[in-house]
Every structure is written in structure tokens, then in C-alpha cells.
Short mmCIF file of C-alpha atoms in Angstrom, two decimals:
data_model
loop_
_atom_site.label_atom_id
_atom_site.label_comp_id
_atom_site.label_asym_id
_atom_site.label_seq_id
_atom_site.Cartn_x
_atom_site.Cartn_y
_atom_site.Cartn_z
CA MET A 1 -0.01 0.01 0.20
CA ALA A 2 1.25 3.38 -0.63
CA LYS A 3 0.72 6.29 1.64
CA ILE A 4 -0.68 9.56 -0.10
CA LYS A 5 -0.40 13.28 1.63
CA LEU A 6 -3.85 15.01 1.23
CA GLU A 7 -3.61 18.52 2.03
CA TYR A 8 -7.29 19.83 3.15
CA ILE A 9 -7.42 23.60 2.43
CA TRP A 10 -10.49 25.58 3.65
CA LEU A 11 -11.48 29.12 4.47
CA ASP A 12 -12.13 30.69 8.13
CA GLY A 13 -14.22 32.51 9.64
CA TYR A 14 -12.62 35.85 9.72
CA PHE A 15 -14.69 38.74 8.35
CA PRO A 16 -14.66 40.24 5.90
CA THR A 17 -11.71 38.78 4.80
CA GLN A 18 -11.28 35.20 5.05
CA ASN A 19 -7.98 33.40 5.46
CA MET A 20 -6.99 30.08 4.29
CA ARG A 21 -5.88 27.13 6.54
CA SER A 22 -4.88 23.75 5.72
CA LYS A 23 -3.82 20.69 7.32
CA THR A 24 -2.61 17.17 5.98
CA LYS A 25 -3.93 13.75 6.24
CA VAL A 26 -1.92 10.73 5.52
CA GLU A 27 -3.63 7.61 4.25
CA GLU A 28 -2.76 4.33 2.61
CA HIS A 29 -4.18 3.58 -0.49
CA ASP A 30 -3.73 0.23 -3.08
CA ASP A 31 -4.66 2.40 -5.96
CA PHE A 32 -5.25 5.73 -5.60
CA LYS A 33 -6.92 7.76 -8.63
CA GLY A 34 -6.98 11.14 -7.50
CA THR A 35 -11.07 11.86 -7.32
CA VAL A 36 -12.93 13.68 -5.10
CA GLU A 37 -15.01 10.45 -4.62
CA GLU A 38 -12.22 8.46 -2.90
CA LEU A 39 -12.13 11.42 -0.37
CA GLY A 40 -13.80 11.07 3.18
CA LEU A 41 -14.99 14.18 5.33
CA TRP A 42 -12.91 15.48 8.00
CA SER A 43 -13.25 18.07 11.07
CA PHE A 44 -11.42 20.63 12.63
CA ASP A 45 -11.42 22.57 15.31
CA GLY A 46 -13.76 25.72 14.21
CA SER A 47 -13.12 27.64 17.75
CA SER A 48 -9.40 28.66 16.64
CA THR A 49 -10.78 29.93 13.22
CA LYS A 50 -13.88 31.71 14.15
CA GLN A 51 -16.25 29.23 12.94
CA ALA A 52 -17.47 27.51 16.29
CA SER A 53 -17.73 28.01 20.02
CA GLY A 54 -15.27 25.91 22.33
CA GLY A 55 -18.18 23.80 23.60
CA ALA A 56 -19.14 22.76 20.24
CA SER A 57 -15.90 22.97 18.28
CA ASP A 58 -16.03 20.72 15.32
CA CYS A 59 -16.73 21.41 11.82
CA ILE A 60 -16.60 19.61 8.93
CA LEU A 61 -14.45 19.57 5.98
CA LYS A 62 -16.23 18.37 2.50
CA PRO A 63 -13.85 17.83 -0.51
CA VAL A 64 -15.02 19.51 -3.59
CA ALA A 65 -11.66 19.63 -5.83
CA ILE A 66 -8.78 17.74 -5.64
CA TYR A 67 -5.43 18.51 -7.65
CA PRO A 68 -1.80 17.23 -7.62
CA ASP A 69 0.61 18.90 -5.16
CA PRO A 70 3.54 19.53 -7.47
CA THR A 71 5.80 19.81 -4.53
CA ARG A 72 5.18 16.52 -2.76
CA ARG A 73 5.80 13.00 -3.24
CA ASN A 74 2.19 11.29 -3.60
CA GLY A 75 0.76 14.63 -2.68
CA TYR A 76 -2.78 16.17 -3.38
CA LEU A 77 -4.55 19.34 -2.70
CA VAL A 78 -7.80 19.14 -1.70
CA MET A 79 -9.99 22.33 -1.71
CA THR A 80 -13.19 21.85 0.51
CA GLU A 81 -15.90 23.37 1.80
CA VAL A 82 -16.68 24.17 5.54
CA MET A 83 -19.89 22.17 6.77
CA ASN A 84 -21.92 22.55 9.98
CA ALA A 85 -22.08 19.10 11.96
CA ASP A 86 -25.75 18.60 10.97
CA GLY A 87 -24.22 18.53 7.12
CA THR A 88 -25.53 22.15 6.08
CA PRO A 89 -23.17 24.89 4.91
CA HIS A 90 -21.38 26.94 7.26
CA ALA A 91 -22.43 30.81 7.26
CA SER A 92 -18.73 31.20 6.15
CA ASN A 93 -19.09 28.82 2.89
CA ALA A 94 -19.66 30.91 0.19
CA ARG A 95 -19.12 28.04 -2.39
CA ALA A 96 -22.51 26.92 -1.51
CA THR A 97 -24.35 30.12 -2.44
CA ILE A 98 -23.41 29.78 -6.17
CA GLU A 99 -26.50 29.19 -8.28
CA ASP A 100 -24.67 27.35 -11.44
CA ASP A 101 -25.30 23.85 -11.47
CA ASP A 102 -25.24 23.73 -15.29
CA ASN A 103 -21.93 25.55 -15.62
CA ASP A 104 -23.43 27.92 -18.07
CA PHE A 105 -21.22 30.78 -16.36
CA TRP A 106 -17.56 30.93 -17.23
CA PHE A 107 -15.07 33.00 -15.39
CA GLY A 108 -11.68 34.20 -15.96
CA PHE A 109 -9.95 35.94 -13.02
CA GLU A 110 -7.12 38.40 -13.13
CA GLN A 111 -5.35 38.04 -10.09
CA GLU A 112 -2.92 41.19 -8.98
CA TYR A 113 -0.90 41.17 -6.03
CA PHE A 114 2.51 42.52 -4.54
CA ILE A 115 5.29 40.49 -3.75
CA MET A 116 6.75 42.01 -0.29
CA ASN A 117 10.04 41.81 1.51
CA THR A 118 9.83 40.67 4.75
CA SER A 119 12.78 42.76 5.98
CA THR A 120 11.28 45.78 4.66
CA GLY A 121 7.61 45.40 4.80
CA LEU A 122 7.81 46.90 1.22
CA PRO A 123 7.14 45.73 -2.47
CA LEU A 124 9.97 44.25 -3.98
CA GLY A 125 12.26 46.96 -6.20
CA PHE A 126 11.43 49.75 -3.16
CA PRO A 127 14.13 50.95 -1.27
CA ARG A 128 13.99 51.45 2.54
CA GLY A 129 12.79 54.69 3.38
CA GLY A 130 11.75 55.73 -0.19
CA TYR A 131 10.56 54.90 -3.67
CA PRO A 132 12.08 53.68 -6.56
CA ALA A 133 11.30 55.40 -10.21
CA PRO A 134 7.64 56.33 -10.54
CA GLN A 135 5.14 53.89 -12.29
CA GLY A 136 5.15 53.41 -16.14
CA GLN A 137 8.19 51.53 -16.96
CA TYR A 138 7.58 48.49 -14.83
CA TYR A 139 4.17 47.21 -16.78
CA CYS A 140 4.92 44.30 -18.96
CA SER A 141 8.79 45.20 -18.23
CA VAL A 142 12.23 42.99 -18.92
CA GLY A 143 15.49 43.66 -17.26
CA GLY A 144 16.72 44.22 -14.01
CA LEU A 145 16.38 47.88 -13.62
CA TYR A 146 12.26 47.49 -13.64
CA THR A 147 11.63 43.80 -13.22
CA HIS A 148 11.47 42.47 -9.91
CA GLY A 149 10.68 38.92 -8.78
CA ARG A 150 10.46 36.97 -12.06
CA ASP A 151 11.81 34.09 -10.86
CA PHE A 152 9.50 33.73 -8.03
CA VAL A 153 6.49 34.52 -10.61
CA GLU A 154 7.79 31.62 -13.01
CA GLU A 155 8.17 29.26 -10.12
CA HIS A 156 4.38 29.93 -9.33
CA ALA A 157 3.47 29.61 -12.60
CA ASP A 158 4.89 26.43 -13.08
CA LEU A 159 3.21 25.07 -9.69
CA CYS A 160 0.03 26.04 -11.02
CA ILE A 161 0.21 23.98 -14.22
CA ASP A 162 1.78 21.20 -12.69
CA ALA A 163 -1.23 20.78 -10.31
CA GLY A 164 -3.64 21.14 -13.42
CA LEU A 165 -5.06 24.49 -12.79
CA ASN A 166 -6.03 26.04 -15.92
CA PHE A 167 -3.37 28.90 -15.70
CA GLU A 168 -3.56 31.31 -18.67
CA GLY A 169 -0.91 33.73 -18.43
CA ILE A 170 1.46 36.04 -16.25
CA ASN A 171 2.79 39.90 -16.36
CA GLN A 172 4.24 42.21 -14.34
CA GLU A 173 1.71 45.24 -13.27
CA VAL A 174 2.37 48.71 -13.30
CA ALA A 175 3.74 48.95 -9.86
CA SER A 176 6.91 47.90 -8.72
CA GLY A 177 6.79 44.36 -7.49
CA GLN A 178 3.48 44.22 -8.64
CA TRP A 179 2.39 40.88 -10.94
CA GLU A 180 -0.86 39.33 -11.88
CA TYR A 181 -1.83 36.04 -13.23
CA GLN A 182 -5.29 34.98 -14.89
CA LEU A 183 -6.81 31.91 -14.60
CA PHE A 184 -10.06 30.47 -16.87
CA ALA A 185 -12.76 27.70 -15.91
CA LYS A 186 -15.79 26.80 -16.96
CA GLY A 187 -18.24 27.10 -14.34
CA ALA A 188 -18.28 29.40 -11.38
CA LYS A 189 -17.37 26.98 -8.56
CA LYS A 190 -14.70 25.74 -10.46
CA ALA A 191 -13.27 28.96 -11.26
CA GLY A 192 -13.50 29.67 -7.55
CA ASP A 193 -11.47 26.57 -6.70
CA GLU A 194 -8.59 27.04 -8.88
CA ILE A 195 -8.11 30.84 -7.59
CA TRP A 196 -7.83 29.45 -3.98
CA VAL A 197 -5.59 26.67 -4.77
CA SER A 198 -3.61 28.94 -6.90
CA ARG A 199 -3.63 31.46 -4.13
CA TYR A 200 -2.58 28.35 -1.54
CA LEU A 201 0.47 27.69 -3.93
CA LEU A 202 1.40 31.42 -4.34
CA ASP A 203 1.37 31.76 -0.52
CA ARG A 204 3.33 28.82 0.23
CA LEU A 205 5.79 29.57 -2.06
CA THR A 206 6.94 32.63 -0.06
CA GLU A 207 8.16 30.32 3.09
CA GLY A 208 11.62 30.72 3.66
CA LYS A 209 12.03 32.97 1.02
CA GLY A 210 11.85 36.34 2.99
CA MET A 211 8.73 37.16 1.16
CA TYR A 212 5.00 37.57 1.50
CA ILE A 213 2.05 38.31 -0.97
CA GLU A 214 0.33 41.44 -0.28
CA TYR A 215 -3.68 41.00 -1.28
CA HIS A 216 -4.60 44.46 -0.11
CA PRO A 217 -5.85 46.38 -2.62
CA LYS A 218 -3.97 49.52 -2.02
CA PRO A 219 -1.27 48.69 0.29
CA LEU A 220 1.10 51.93 -0.76
CA GLY A 221 -1.81 53.96 0.50
CA ASP A 222 -2.86 57.39 -0.89
CA THR A 223 0.13 57.41 -3.17
CA ASP A 224 0.79 57.63 -6.83
CA TRP A 225 0.74 54.03 -7.26
CA ASN A 226 -1.56 51.53 -8.82
CA GLY A 227 -3.69 49.26 -6.48
CA SER A 228 -4.55 45.51 -6.92
CA GLY A 229 -7.49 44.13 -8.21
CA MET A 230 -8.88 40.80 -9.37
CA HIS A 231 -10.89 41.74 -12.51
CA ALA A 232 -13.72 39.25 -13.29
CA ASN A 233 -14.52 38.42 -16.74
CA PHE A 234 -17.43 36.58 -16.85
CA SER A 235 -19.82 35.22 -19.89
CA ASN A 236 -23.07 33.06 -20.24
CA SER A 237 -24.70 31.39 -23.11
CA ILE A 238 -26.40 34.84 -23.86
CA LEU A 239 -23.04 36.85 -23.90
CA ARG A 240 -21.54 34.49 -25.82
CA THR A 241 -23.87 34.05 -28.67
CA CYS A 242 -26.42 36.79 -28.65
CA GLY A 243 -25.03 39.21 -31.33
CA SER A 244 -26.97 42.11 -29.85
CA LYS A 245 -25.39 45.32 -28.70
CA GLU A 246 -28.77 46.01 -27.14
CA LYS A 247 -28.63 42.74 -25.12
CA TYR A 248 -25.02 43.70 -23.84
CA ILE A 249 -26.15 46.91 -22.88
CA GLU A 250 -29.12 45.72 -21.09
CA ILE A 251 -26.89 43.07 -18.98
CA CYS A 252 -24.56 45.88 -18.12
CA GLU A 253 -27.24 48.00 -16.84
CA ALA A 254 -28.60 45.17 -14.84
CA PHE A 255 -25.87 46.01 -12.23
CA ARG A 256 -26.67 49.59 -12.25
CA PRO A 257 -29.43 49.26 -9.23
CA VAL A 258 -27.29 46.70 -7.50
CA VAL A 259 -24.06 48.43 -7.09
CA LYS A 260 -23.90 48.55 -3.39
CA GLU A 261 -24.68 44.73 -3.10
CA HIS A 262 -21.75 44.23 -5.15
CA ILE A 263 -19.34 46.56 -3.46
CA GLU A 264 -20.06 44.96 -0.02
CA ILE A 265 -18.73 41.60 -0.71
CA TYR A 266 -16.11 43.04 -3.49
CA GLY A 267 -13.50 43.09 -1.25
CA GLU A 268 -12.35 44.96 1.84
CA PHE A 269 -10.68 48.58 1.79
CA ASN A 270 -11.64 48.54 -1.93
CA ASP A 271 -12.67 52.25 -1.35
CA GLN A 272 -8.79 52.96 -1.30
CA ARG A 273 -8.17 51.60 -4.59
CA LEU A 274 -11.63 52.57 -6.46
CA THR A 275 -10.99 56.41 -6.30
CA GLY A 276 -11.66 57.05 -9.94
CA LYS A 277 -7.80 57.28 -10.39
CA HIS A 278 -5.50 54.56 -11.72
CA GLU A 279 -7.39 52.48 -14.05
CA THR A 280 -10.53 52.49 -11.67
CA ALA A 281 -13.93 53.71 -11.56
CA SER A 282 -15.02 55.67 -8.78
CA ILE A 283 -16.79 53.51 -5.95
CA ASN A 284 -19.53 56.14 -5.66
CA ASP A 285 -20.38 55.99 -9.35
CA PHE A 286 -21.47 53.36 -12.00
CA SER A 287 -20.38 53.23 -15.76
CA TRP A 288 -19.61 50.90 -18.39
CA GLY A 289 -17.86 51.39 -21.99
CA VAL A 290 -16.36 49.80 -24.90
CA SER A 291 -12.42 49.01 -24.14
CA ASP A 292 -12.69 51.55 -21.22
CA ARG A 293 -10.67 50.45 -18.34
CA GLY A 294 -11.64 53.37 -16.60
CA ALA A 295 -15.15 52.03 -16.33
CA SER A 296 -16.93 49.81 -13.95
CA ILE A 297 -17.90 47.25 -16.35
CA ARG A 298 -15.81 47.08 -19.82
CA ILE A 299 -17.03 45.58 -22.94
CA PRO A 300 -14.05 44.18 -24.66
CA ILE A 301 -13.14 45.53 -27.95
CA ILE A 302 -12.82 41.95 -29.33
CA ALA A 303 -16.42 41.21 -28.29
CA VAL A 304 -17.64 44.14 -30.48
CA GLU A 305 -15.46 43.12 -33.55
CA LYS A 306 -17.18 39.48 -33.32
CA GLY A 307 -20.50 41.08 -33.46
CA TYR A 308 -21.29 41.28 -29.91
CA LYS A 309 -20.34 37.80 -29.18
CA GLY A 310 -18.08 37.43 -25.82
CA TRP A 311 -17.88 38.49 -22.51
CA LEU A 312 -18.04 41.50 -19.93
CA GLU A 313 -15.17 42.61 -17.57
CA ASP A 314 -16.39 43.60 -14.18
CA ARG A 315 -13.27 45.77 -13.08
CA ARG A 316 -14.23 46.48 -9.57
CA PRO A 317 -13.45 43.34 -7.48
CA SER A 318 -10.15 43.75 -5.36
CA SER A 319 -7.23 41.45 -5.38
CA ASN A 320 -8.58 40.48 -1.63
CA ALA A 321 -11.83 39.58 -2.74
CA ASP A 322 -13.38 35.96 -2.71
CA PRO A 323 -13.95 34.61 -5.94
CA TYR A 324 -16.89 32.41 -4.77
CA LYS A 325 -18.73 35.52 -3.36
CA VAL A 326 -17.85 37.53 -6.77
CA ALA A 327 -19.25 34.67 -9.00
CA ALA A 328 -22.19 34.42 -6.81
CA ARG A 329 -23.33 37.96 -6.91
CA ILE A 330 -22.44 38.57 -10.53
CA ILE A 331 -24.79 35.40 -11.61
CA LYS A 332 -27.34 36.61 -9.31
CA THR A 333 -27.53 40.27 -11.19
CA VAL A 334 -27.04 38.59 -14.68
CA LYS A 335 -28.91 35.65 -14.75
CA PRO A 336 -32.26 37.16 -14.55
CA VAL A 337 -31.64 39.12 -17.95
CA LYS A 338 -32.91 36.79 -20.74
#
């Protein structure tokens, strides 16, 4: 019998920004095929994660997705949902709120983040007590003067690809030490699973390297440096096939009455990022436009050129947003438009 390492990953009960937690279960298997169906439930101490009281502390971990762990021999990464002892979804379980059983909704998330130096508490490329050259040269740059952290980013990309995630690309972003990667999935739950597993691999990769990942949407405060988002590119069968400018406008306008509901779950401290500057719309406004990166919702020029067949991009979600909550809210807004 071979022993396998199963890393059960879940989201804790901190609010409004949840943290990833994980622990390892070692099991013996004759012929493990790496499927969710082969995995059992597990429990954890919810009183240590703000998900239960000490007198009734057991919470249940329900496996929902599994990926090979590229850094471990016979290892697997297991994304789980947190359940109550009676089998119902825990209040912190946003994945269970996604209404997309037919996987009609497709999501492409663009995850931005800063790589921070643990010694200085500053992004890579920032000198202690000062600033590097102003932003402008860092975006998609090459060369040691403006590009910081490429080896780390490439290693993370390889880990994600080796884990079987549908990893689609990387690029350095507008600020020094700021990077982005993209993931795409058919089905909102799968899209959320893959972002969380990719974040897990990203955070774990920093251990022992003198680095940490900063998901705060405006880590450099009120300065002339870009913040970080998690832009949500989304489509359903209507957006992919309608061929109608009017239908695209109708879907964009469906977001206008529920701006508050979206902003509430689009990430903590997002008001510091959505100022109307640095390629963002103001948090107090709602707008849409073709190829407009300063709008709340961008209609990609490619979709227009294809005769209004494609997708939309919600540029408001912040880098620390929960992709499960973002996907669930977008679906709730878009699905009633027929």
C-alpha cells in the first residue's frame, strides 16, 4: 500500500476577509486515482478559526476539488467546503451560495498582487525609506532595472500548471513588485476553486524566501501607485452567442441598481482603490464602456468586433476579494436577463 498526503484547504471565519487554512491527512491507498469521490470528510477545531464555539467546536471539511500537489511526493491539494456538524453549509461557506449547477457561467479571473520583502515590509524594488522610479516602466517590463521577482513568479506559474490548474498567463503590473496571473474555468465553482488553490500555492511558495504576498487592494496607501484588483471576466450563453449590442447594454445596466450589493462583497478596503484614478472607476459611480479601463464594466473590443459575442469584464473586485462571492453575486445579477 502506498501512503498519500492530502492537504485539506479551507476558508476560515474571519470577516470580511477570510484566510486560508490547511492541514495534512496521510492515508494508505492501494490504487488512488486522485478523485474527489475517493476522499472522506474530515473535521477541525472551528473555535480556533472563528467558525464555532469551544463547547461545540467541530466543523466538517467536505472535499469538492482535488489537484496534484507538485511539491510533494504522492501529494494532493484538496479544496473543501466548511459544513456544520449537521451537514448544512456553514455561514462562512460562500461556495455553497453559487447558483450555477449547469456551469453556464464561465469566469476568467485576473489576480493582481504585490510581492513584499519581509525585512522592509515594502514591495520588491522599493528601497528602504524611499521610492523607486515612478510607475510607467514596470508594466510588462523586461530587465533588472524595472523587473523584480520574475524567478518567483515563474516558479509559481509552473506549480499551478503542474497542479492541473487552467493557468492562462502572467505579467508584471504597473507598480514595482506588482504582478498578475490569469485563470479561466467553465463553471463558477471551479473558477473559485482554482483561484483559491493558486493563492495557496502562491502563499506557500513565499515560505523561507524572505517574502510574503500582499493582497491588500491599496498597500501603498494614498500615493500615486496603482492598487491591485481581481478583475472578473464573465460570460454566459447569452453573452457568448447573442450578437446583440442592445442585449449587452441591458446586461451592463442590470448592474446599476445593485451597485451597493456588489461593492459590499468585492473586497475589504476597496474604497482605497476605487478612487476614479489609476485605471479604476469611482466606488461612488457606475459606468460601462467599450474598451474603457476606467469604467466599472468594460465591454472588450474583441467582443464588439465579433458582433457582440463574447464576455464582459467587471473591473471592481479587489485583489483580496473571495472569487466565490464575486461569482455568486455576478450570476445573481446577470441570470435574470433573458
